[in-house]
């Protein structure tokens, strides 16, 4: 990743949240949609040895948002903890 702020169109994605829970994923999507923040999801395989920690799930969803929104990350995390969707 070259960081030349030439045209600014390839701004970096930052990792916002990782979860193996479908409920958390839905909740996060709802919060991001409400805030009109675009995001991308990538799936990572969970190594066998760590699956116990994640309720036996095989994959985990990693959600990324543009670093343009990094000032909102704290608020999003708070909403994830408190908000009942």
mmCIF file of N, CA and C in Angstrom, residues 2-85:
data_model
loop_
_atom_site.group_PDB
_atom_site.id
_atom_site.type_symbol
_atom_site.label_atom_id
_atom_site.label_comp_id
_atom_site.label_asym_id
_atom_site.label_seq_id
_atom_site.Cartn_x
_atom_site.Cartn_y
_atom_site.Cartn_z
ATOM 1 N N UNK A 2 0.893 1.887 -1.155
ATOM 2 C CA UNK A 2 1.523 3.191 -1.231
ATOM 3 C C UNK A 2 0.577 4.229 -0.652
ATOM 4 N N UNK A 3 1.114 5.118 0.141
ATOM 5 C CA UNK A 3 0.257 6.138 0.728
ATOM 6 C C UNK A 3 0.498 7.509 0.125
ATOM 7 N N UNK A 4 0.354 7.607 -1.186
ATOM 8 C CA UNK A 4 0.456 8.932 -1.780
ATOM 9 C C UNK A 4 -0.952 9.484 -1.944
ATOM 10 N N UNK A 5 -1.181 10.614 -1.289
ATOM 11 C CA UNK A 5 -2.513 11.182 -1.335
ATOM 12 C C UNK A 5 -2.700 12.000 -2.602
ATOM 13 N N UNK A 6 -2.467 11.365 -3.723
ATOM 14 C CA UNK A 6 -2.589 12.053 -4.980
ATOM 15 C C UNK A 6 -4.039 12.320 -5.308
ATOM 16 N N UNK A 7 -4.732 11.293 -5.785
ATOM 17 C CA UNK A 7 -6.105 11.492 -6.210
ATOM 18 C C UNK A 7 -7.098 11.206 -5.082
ATOM 19 N N UNK A 8 -6.617 10.622 -4.010
ATOM 20 C CA UNK A 8 -7.465 10.391 -2.853
ATOM 21 C C UNK A 8 -8.572 9.373 -3.069
ATOM 22 N N UNK A 9 -8.592 8.694 -4.220
ATOM 23 C CA UNK A 9 -9.720 7.793 -4.430
ATOM 24 C C UNK A 9 -9.468 6.413 -3.815
ATOM 25 N N UNK A 10 -8.192 6.095 -3.547
ATOM 26 C CA UNK A 10 -7.965 4.800 -2.925
ATOM 27 C C UNK A 10 -7.730 4.986 -1.431
ATOM 28 N N UNK A 11 -8.712 5.615 -0.753
ATOM 29 C CA UNK A 11 -8.436 5.783 0.664
ATOM 30 C C UNK A 11 -8.566 4.446 1.379
ATOM 31 N N UNK A 12 -7.849 4.332 2.476
ATOM 32 C CA UNK A 12 -7.685 3.057 3.142
ATOM 33 C C UNK A 12 -8.960 2.601 3.831
ATOM 34 N N UNK A 13 -9.140 1.294 3.870
ATOM 35 C CA UNK A 13 -10.190 0.748 4.706
ATOM 36 C C UNK A 13 -9.583 0.395 6.046
ATOM 37 N N UNK A 14 -10.341 0.647 7.108
ATOM 38 C CA UNK A 14 -9.865 0.240 8.423
ATOM 39 C C UNK A 14 -10.794 -0.837 8.956
ATOM 40 N N UNK A 15 -10.227 -1.728 9.728
ATOM 41 C CA UNK A 15 -11.033 -2.800 10.297
ATOM 42 C C UNK A 15 -11.868 -2.224 11.429
ATOM 43 N N UNK A 16 -13.166 -2.447 11.356
ATOM 44 C CA UNK A 16 -14.068 -1.899 12.349
ATOM 45 C C UNK A 16 -14.423 -2.942 13.399
ATOM 46 N N UNK A 17 -14.701 -4.155 12.947
ATOM 47 C CA UNK A 17 -15.314 -5.116 13.852
ATOM 48 C C UNK A 17 -15.117 -6.498 13.274
ATOM 49 N N UNK A 18 -14.897 -7.461 14.143
ATOM 50 C CA UNK A 18 -14.902 -8.838 13.659
ATOM 51 C C UNK A 18 -15.800 -9.665 14.542
ATOM 52 N N UNK A 19 -16.598 -10.500 13.924
ATOM 53 C CA UNK A 19 -17.546 -11.279 14.691
ATOM 54 C C UNK A 19 -17.874 -12.577 13.979
ATOM 55 N N UNK A 20 -18.203 -13.585 14.769
ATOM 56 C CA UNK A 20 -18.689 -14.819 14.158
ATOM 57 C C UNK A 20 -20.187 -14.952 14.429
ATOM 58 N N UNK A 21 -20.772 -13.906 14.993
ATOM 59 C CA UNK A 21 -22.190 -13.945 15.351
ATOM 60 C C UNK A 21 -23.046 -13.254 14.299
ATOM 61 N N UNK A 22 -24.017 -13.975 13.786
ATOM 62 C CA UNK A 22 -24.917 -13.419 12.778
ATOM 63 C C UNK A 22 -25.711 -12.245 13.352
ATOM 64 N N UNK A 23 -26.065 -12.347 14.628
ATOM 65 C CA UNK A 23 -26.828 -11.265 15.256
ATOM 66 C C UNK A 23 -26.021 -9.978 15.308
ATOM 67 N N UNK A 24 -24.768 -10.099 15.727
ATOM 68 C CA UNK A 24 -23.915 -8.909 15.797
ATOM 69 C C UNK A 24 -23.725 -8.309 14.419
ATOM 70 N N UNK A 25 -23.586 -9.194 13.451
ATOM 71 C CA UNK A 25 -23.374 -8.727 12.090
ATOM 72 C C UNK A 25 -24.579 -7.922 11.605
ATOM 73 N N UNK A 26 -25.771 -8.439 11.864
ATOM 74 C CA UNK A 26 -26.987 -7.735 11.444
ATOM 75 C C UNK A 26 -27.110 -6.399 12.150
ATOM 76 N N UNK A 27 -26.796 -6.408 13.436
ATOM 77 C CA UNK A 27 -26.889 -5.194 14.238
ATOM 78 C C UNK A 27 -25.934 -4.127 13.699
ATOM 79 N N UNK A 28 -24.704 -4.555 13.420
ATOM 80 C CA UNK A 28 -23.698 -3.628 12.914
ATOM 81 C C UNK A 28 -24.128 -3.046 11.574
ATOM 82 N N UNK A 29 -24.656 -3.908 10.710
ATOM 83 C CA UNK A 29 -25.098 -3.433 9.394
ATOM 84 C C UNK A 29 -26.174 -2.375 9.545
ATOM 85 N N UNK A 30 -27.070 -2.612 10.496
ATOM 86 C CA UNK A 30 -28.169 -1.677 10.713
ATOM 87 C C UNK A 30 -27.629 -0.315 11.178
ATOM 88 N N UNK A 31 -26.683 -0.348 12.109
ATOM 89 C CA UNK A 31 -26.081 0.896 12.614
ATOM 90 C C UNK A 31 -25.389 1.648 11.472
ATOM 91 N N UNK A 32 -24.628 0.906 10.659
ATOM 92 C CA UNK A 32 -23.890 1.545 9.569
ATOM 93 C C UNK A 32 -24.844 2.116 8.517
ATOM 94 N N UNK A 33 -25.923 1.387 8.246
ATOM 95 C CA UNK A 33 -26.899 1.894 7.282
ATOM 96 C C UNK A 33 -27.567 3.155 7.805
ATOM 97 N N UNK A 34 -27.894 3.150 9.100
ATOM 98 C CA UNK A 34 -28.503 4.341 9.704
ATOM 99 C C UNK A 34 -27.590 5.555 9.584
ATOM 100 N N UNK A 35 -26.293 5.314 9.727
ATOM 101 C CA UNK A 35 -25.330 6.410 9.653
ATOM 102 C C UNK A 35 -24.896 6.689 8.219
ATOM 103 N N UNK A 36 -25.411 5.884 7.295
ATOM 104 C CA UNK A 36 -25.053 6.002 5.879
ATOM 105 C C UNK A 36 -23.551 5.883 5.673
ATOM 106 N N UNK A 37 -22.977 4.916 6.351
ATOM 107 C CA UNK A 37 -21.552 4.621 6.196
ATOM 108 C C UNK A 37 -21.438 3.365 5.339
ATOM 109 N N UNK A 38 -20.693 3.469 4.261
ATOM 110 C CA UNK A 38 -20.530 2.281 3.430
ATOM 111 C C UNK A 38 -19.440 1.402 4.041
ATOM 112 N N UNK A 39 -19.597 0.114 3.855
ATOM 113 C CA UNK A 39 -18.681 -0.827 4.489
ATOM 114 C C UNK A 39 -18.458 -2.006 3.570
ATOM 115 N N UNK A 40 -17.458 -2.783 3.871
ATOM 116 C CA UNK A 40 -17.272 -4.027 3.142
ATOM 117 C C UNK A 40 -17.048 -5.137 4.157
ATOM 118 N N UNK A 41 -17.393 -6.331 3.753
ATOM 119 C CA UNK A 41 -17.230 -7.484 4.641
ATOM 120 C C UNK A 41 -16.292 -8.472 3.982
ATOM 121 N N UNK A 42 -15.397 -9.010 4.772
ATOM 122 C CA UNK A 42 -14.552 -10.091 4.268
ATOM 123 C C UNK A 42 -14.660 -11.248 5.240
ATOM 124 N N UNK A 43 -14.577 -12.430 4.705
ATOM 125 C CA UNK A 43 -14.700 -13.610 5.555
ATOM 126 C C UNK A 43 -13.346 -14.244 5.759
ATOM 127 N N UNK A 44 -13.052 -14.557 7.009
ATOM 128 C CA UNK A 44 -11.782 -15.224 7.315
ATOM 129 C C UNK A 44 -12.079 -16.565 7.941
ATOM 130 N N UNK A 45 -11.295 -17.533 7.547
ATOM 131 C CA UNK A 45 -11.418 -18.851 8.166
ATOM 132 C C UNK A 45 -10.896 -18.777 9.603
ATOM 133 N N UNK A 46 -11.609 -19.410 10.509
ATOM 134 C CA UNK A 46 -11.139 -19.484 11.895
ATOM 135 C C UNK A 46 -10.340 -20.783 12.041
ATOM 136 N N UNK A 47 -9.084 -20.686 12.500
ATOM 137 C CA UNK A 47 -8.275 -21.907 12.669
ATOM 138 C C UNK A 47 -8.953 -22.868 13.638
ATOM 139 N N UNK A 48 -8.808 -24.136 13.353
ATOM 140 C CA UNK A 48 -9.429 -25.178 14.161
ATOM 141 C C UNK A 48 -9.212 -24.964 15.656
ATOM 142 N N UNK A 49 -7.967 -24.627 16.025
ATOM 143 C CA UNK A 49 -7.635 -24.511 17.453
ATOM 144 C C UNK A 49 -8.390 -23.382 18.135
ATOM 145 N N UNK A 50 -8.848 -22.387 17.349
ATOM 146 C CA UNK A 50 -9.504 -21.242 17.968
ATOM 147 C C UNK A 50 -11.020 -21.334 17.918
ATOM 148 N N UNK A 51 -11.540 -22.385 17.281
ATOM 149 C CA UNK A 51 -12.981 -22.420 17.065
ATOM 150 C C UNK A 51 -13.794 -22.497 18.338
ATOM 151 N N UNK A 52 -13.221 -23.124 19.384
ATOM 152 C CA UNK A 52 -13.930 -23.213 20.656
ATOM 153 C C UNK A 52 -14.286 -21.836 21.183
ATOM 154 N N UNK A 53 -13.344 -20.921 21.010
ATOM 155 C CA UNK A 53 -13.512 -19.555 21.471
ATOM 156 C C UNK A 53 -14.666 -18.855 20.751
ATOM 157 N N UNK A 54 -14.925 -19.280 19.520
ATOM 158 C CA UNK A 54 -15.956 -18.623 18.712
ATOM 159 C C UNK A 54 -17.169 -19.526 18.514
ATOM 160 N N UNK A 55 -17.463 -20.339 19.504
ATOM 161 C CA UNK A 55 -18.663 -21.163 19.440
ATOM 162 C C UNK A 55 -18.663 -22.153 18.291
ATOM 163 N N UNK A 56 -17.478 -22.616 17.918
ATOM 164 C CA UNK A 56 -17.397 -23.647 16.887
ATOM 165 C C UNK A 56 -17.596 -23.141 15.462
ATOM 166 N N UNK A 57 -17.699 -21.827 15.300
ATOM 167 C CA UNK A 57 -17.878 -21.282 13.951
ATOM 168 C C UNK A 57 -16.634 -21.541 13.101
ATOM 169 N N UNK A 58 -16.870 -21.744 11.806
ATOM 170 C CA UNK A 58 -15.751 -21.999 10.897
ATOM 171 C C UNK A 58 -15.188 -20.713 10.308
ATOM 172 N N UNK A 59 -16.041 -19.694 10.244
ATOM 173 C CA UNK A 59 -15.612 -18.446 9.614
ATOM 174 C C UNK A 59 -15.988 -17.261 10.482
ATOM 175 N N UNK A 60 -15.266 -16.192 10.282
ATOM 176 C CA UNK A 60 -15.577 -14.982 11.003
ATOM 177 C C UNK A 60 -15.683 -13.859 9.989
ATOM 178 N N UNK A 61 -16.626 -12.965 10.239
ATOM 179 C CA UNK A 61 -16.837 -11.848 9.340
ATOM 180 C C UNK A 61 -16.059 -10.651 9.853
ATOM 181 N N UNK A 62 -15.236 -10.070 8.984
ATOM 182 C CA UNK A 62 -14.482 -8.879 9.340
ATOM 183 C C UNK A 62 -15.080 -7.712 8.554
ATOM 184 N N UNK A 63 -15.515 -6.690 9.290
ATOM 185 C CA UNK A 63 -16.167 -5.557 8.648
ATOM 186 C C UNK A 63 -15.190 -4.384 8.571
ATOM 187 N N UNK A 64 -15.072 -3.814 7.391
ATOM 188 C CA UNK A 64 -14.180 -2.682 7.155
ATOM 189 C C UNK A 64 -14.997 -1.463 6.745
ATOM 190 N N UNK A 65 -14.564 -0.297 7.208
ATOM 191 C CA UNK A 65 -15.125 0.943 6.698
ATOM 192 C C UNK A 65 -13.975 1.829 6.232
ATOM 193 N N UNK A 66 -14.306 2.823 5.458
ATOM 194 C CA UNK A 66 -13.280 3.748 4.988
ATOM 195 C C UNK A 66 -12.700 4.521 6.156
ATOM 196 N N UNK A 67 -11.407 4.783 6.110
ATOM 197 C CA UNK A 67 -10.783 5.535 7.203
ATOM 198 C C UNK A 67 -11.358 6.946 7.292
ATOM 199 N N UNK A 68 -12.074 7.339 6.249
ATOM 200 C CA UNK A 68 -12.777 8.607 6.231
ATOM 201 C C UNK A 68 -13.726 8.712 7.442
ATOM 202 N N UNK A 69 -14.211 7.557 7.915
ATOM 203 C CA UNK A 69 -15.171 7.533 9.026
ATOM 204 C C UNK A 69 -14.530 7.176 10.360
ATOM 205 N N UNK A 70 -13.202 7.220 10.431
ATOM 206 C CA UNK A 70 -12.576 6.673 11.640
ATOM 207 C C UNK A 70 -12.960 7.438 12.903
ATOM 208 N N UNK A 71 -13.422 8.681 12.742
ATOM 209 C CA UNK A 71 -13.838 9.440 13.922
ATOM 210 C C UNK A 71 -15.124 8.882 14.531
ATOM 211 N N UNK A 72 -15.823 8.028 13.785
ATOM 212 C CA UNK A 72 -17.096 7.505 14.289
ATOM 213 C C UNK A 72 -16.971 6.113 14.901
ATOM 214 N N UNK A 73 -15.768 5.562 14.840
ATOM 215 C CA UNK A 73 -15.593 4.184 15.286
ATOM 216 C C UNK A 73 -16.013 3.984 16.749
ATOM 217 N N UNK A 74 -15.577 4.898 17.636
ATOM 218 C CA UNK A 74 -15.924 4.768 19.053
ATOM 219 C C UNK A 74 -17.426 4.750 19.258
ATOM 220 N N UNK A 75 -18.099 5.657 18.563
ATOM 221 C CA UNK A 75 -19.540 5.750 18.705
ATOM 222 C C UNK A 75 -20.226 4.480 18.216
ATOM 223 N N UNK A 76 -19.742 3.950 17.108
ATOM 224 C CA UNK A 76 -20.321 2.727 16.563
ATOM 225 C C UNK A 76 -20.155 1.581 17.557
ATOM 226 N N UNK A 77 -18.971 1.489 18.150
ATOM 227 C CA UNK A 77 -18.725 0.422 19.122
ATOM 228 C C UNK A 77 -19.634 0.568 20.345
ATOM 229 N N UNK A 78 -19.842 1.820 20.781
ATOM 230 C CA UNK A 78 -20.749 2.043 21.901
ATOM 231 C C UNK A 78 -22.159 1.594 21.552
ATOM 232 N N UNK A 79 -22.603 1.939 20.345
ATOM 233 C CA UNK A 79 -23.935 1.533 19.910
ATOM 234 C C UNK A 79 -24.043 0.010 19.873
ATOM 235 N N UNK A 80 -22.967 -0.641 19.440
ATOM 236 C CA UNK A 80 -22.969 -2.105 19.386
ATOM 237 C C UNK A 80 -23.168 -2.691 20.777
ATOM 238 N N UNK A 81 -22.605 -2.021 21.786
ATOM 239 C CA UNK A 81 -22.714 -2.542 23.153
ATOM 240 C C UNK A 81 -24.070 -2.255 23.781
ATOM 241 N N UNK A 82 -24.655 -1.095 23.434
ATOM 242 C CA UNK A 82 -25.834 -0.669 24.167
ATOM 243 C C UNK A 82 -27.128 -0.893 23.407
ATOM 244 N N UNK A 83 -27.122 -0.571 22.124
ATOM 245 C CA UNK A 83 -28.363 -0.512 21.378
ATOM 246 C C UNK A 83 -29.017 -1.875 21.239
ATOM 247 N N UNK A 84 -30.298 -1.926 21.519
ATOM 248 C CA UNK A 84 -31.050 -3.136 21.190
ATOM 249 C C UNK A 84 -31.756 -2.906 19.862
ATOM 250 N N UNK A 85 -31.393 -3.691 18.904
ATOM 251 C CA UNK A 85 -31.970 -3.474 17.565
ATOM 252 C C UNK A 85 -33.157 -4.398 17.374
#
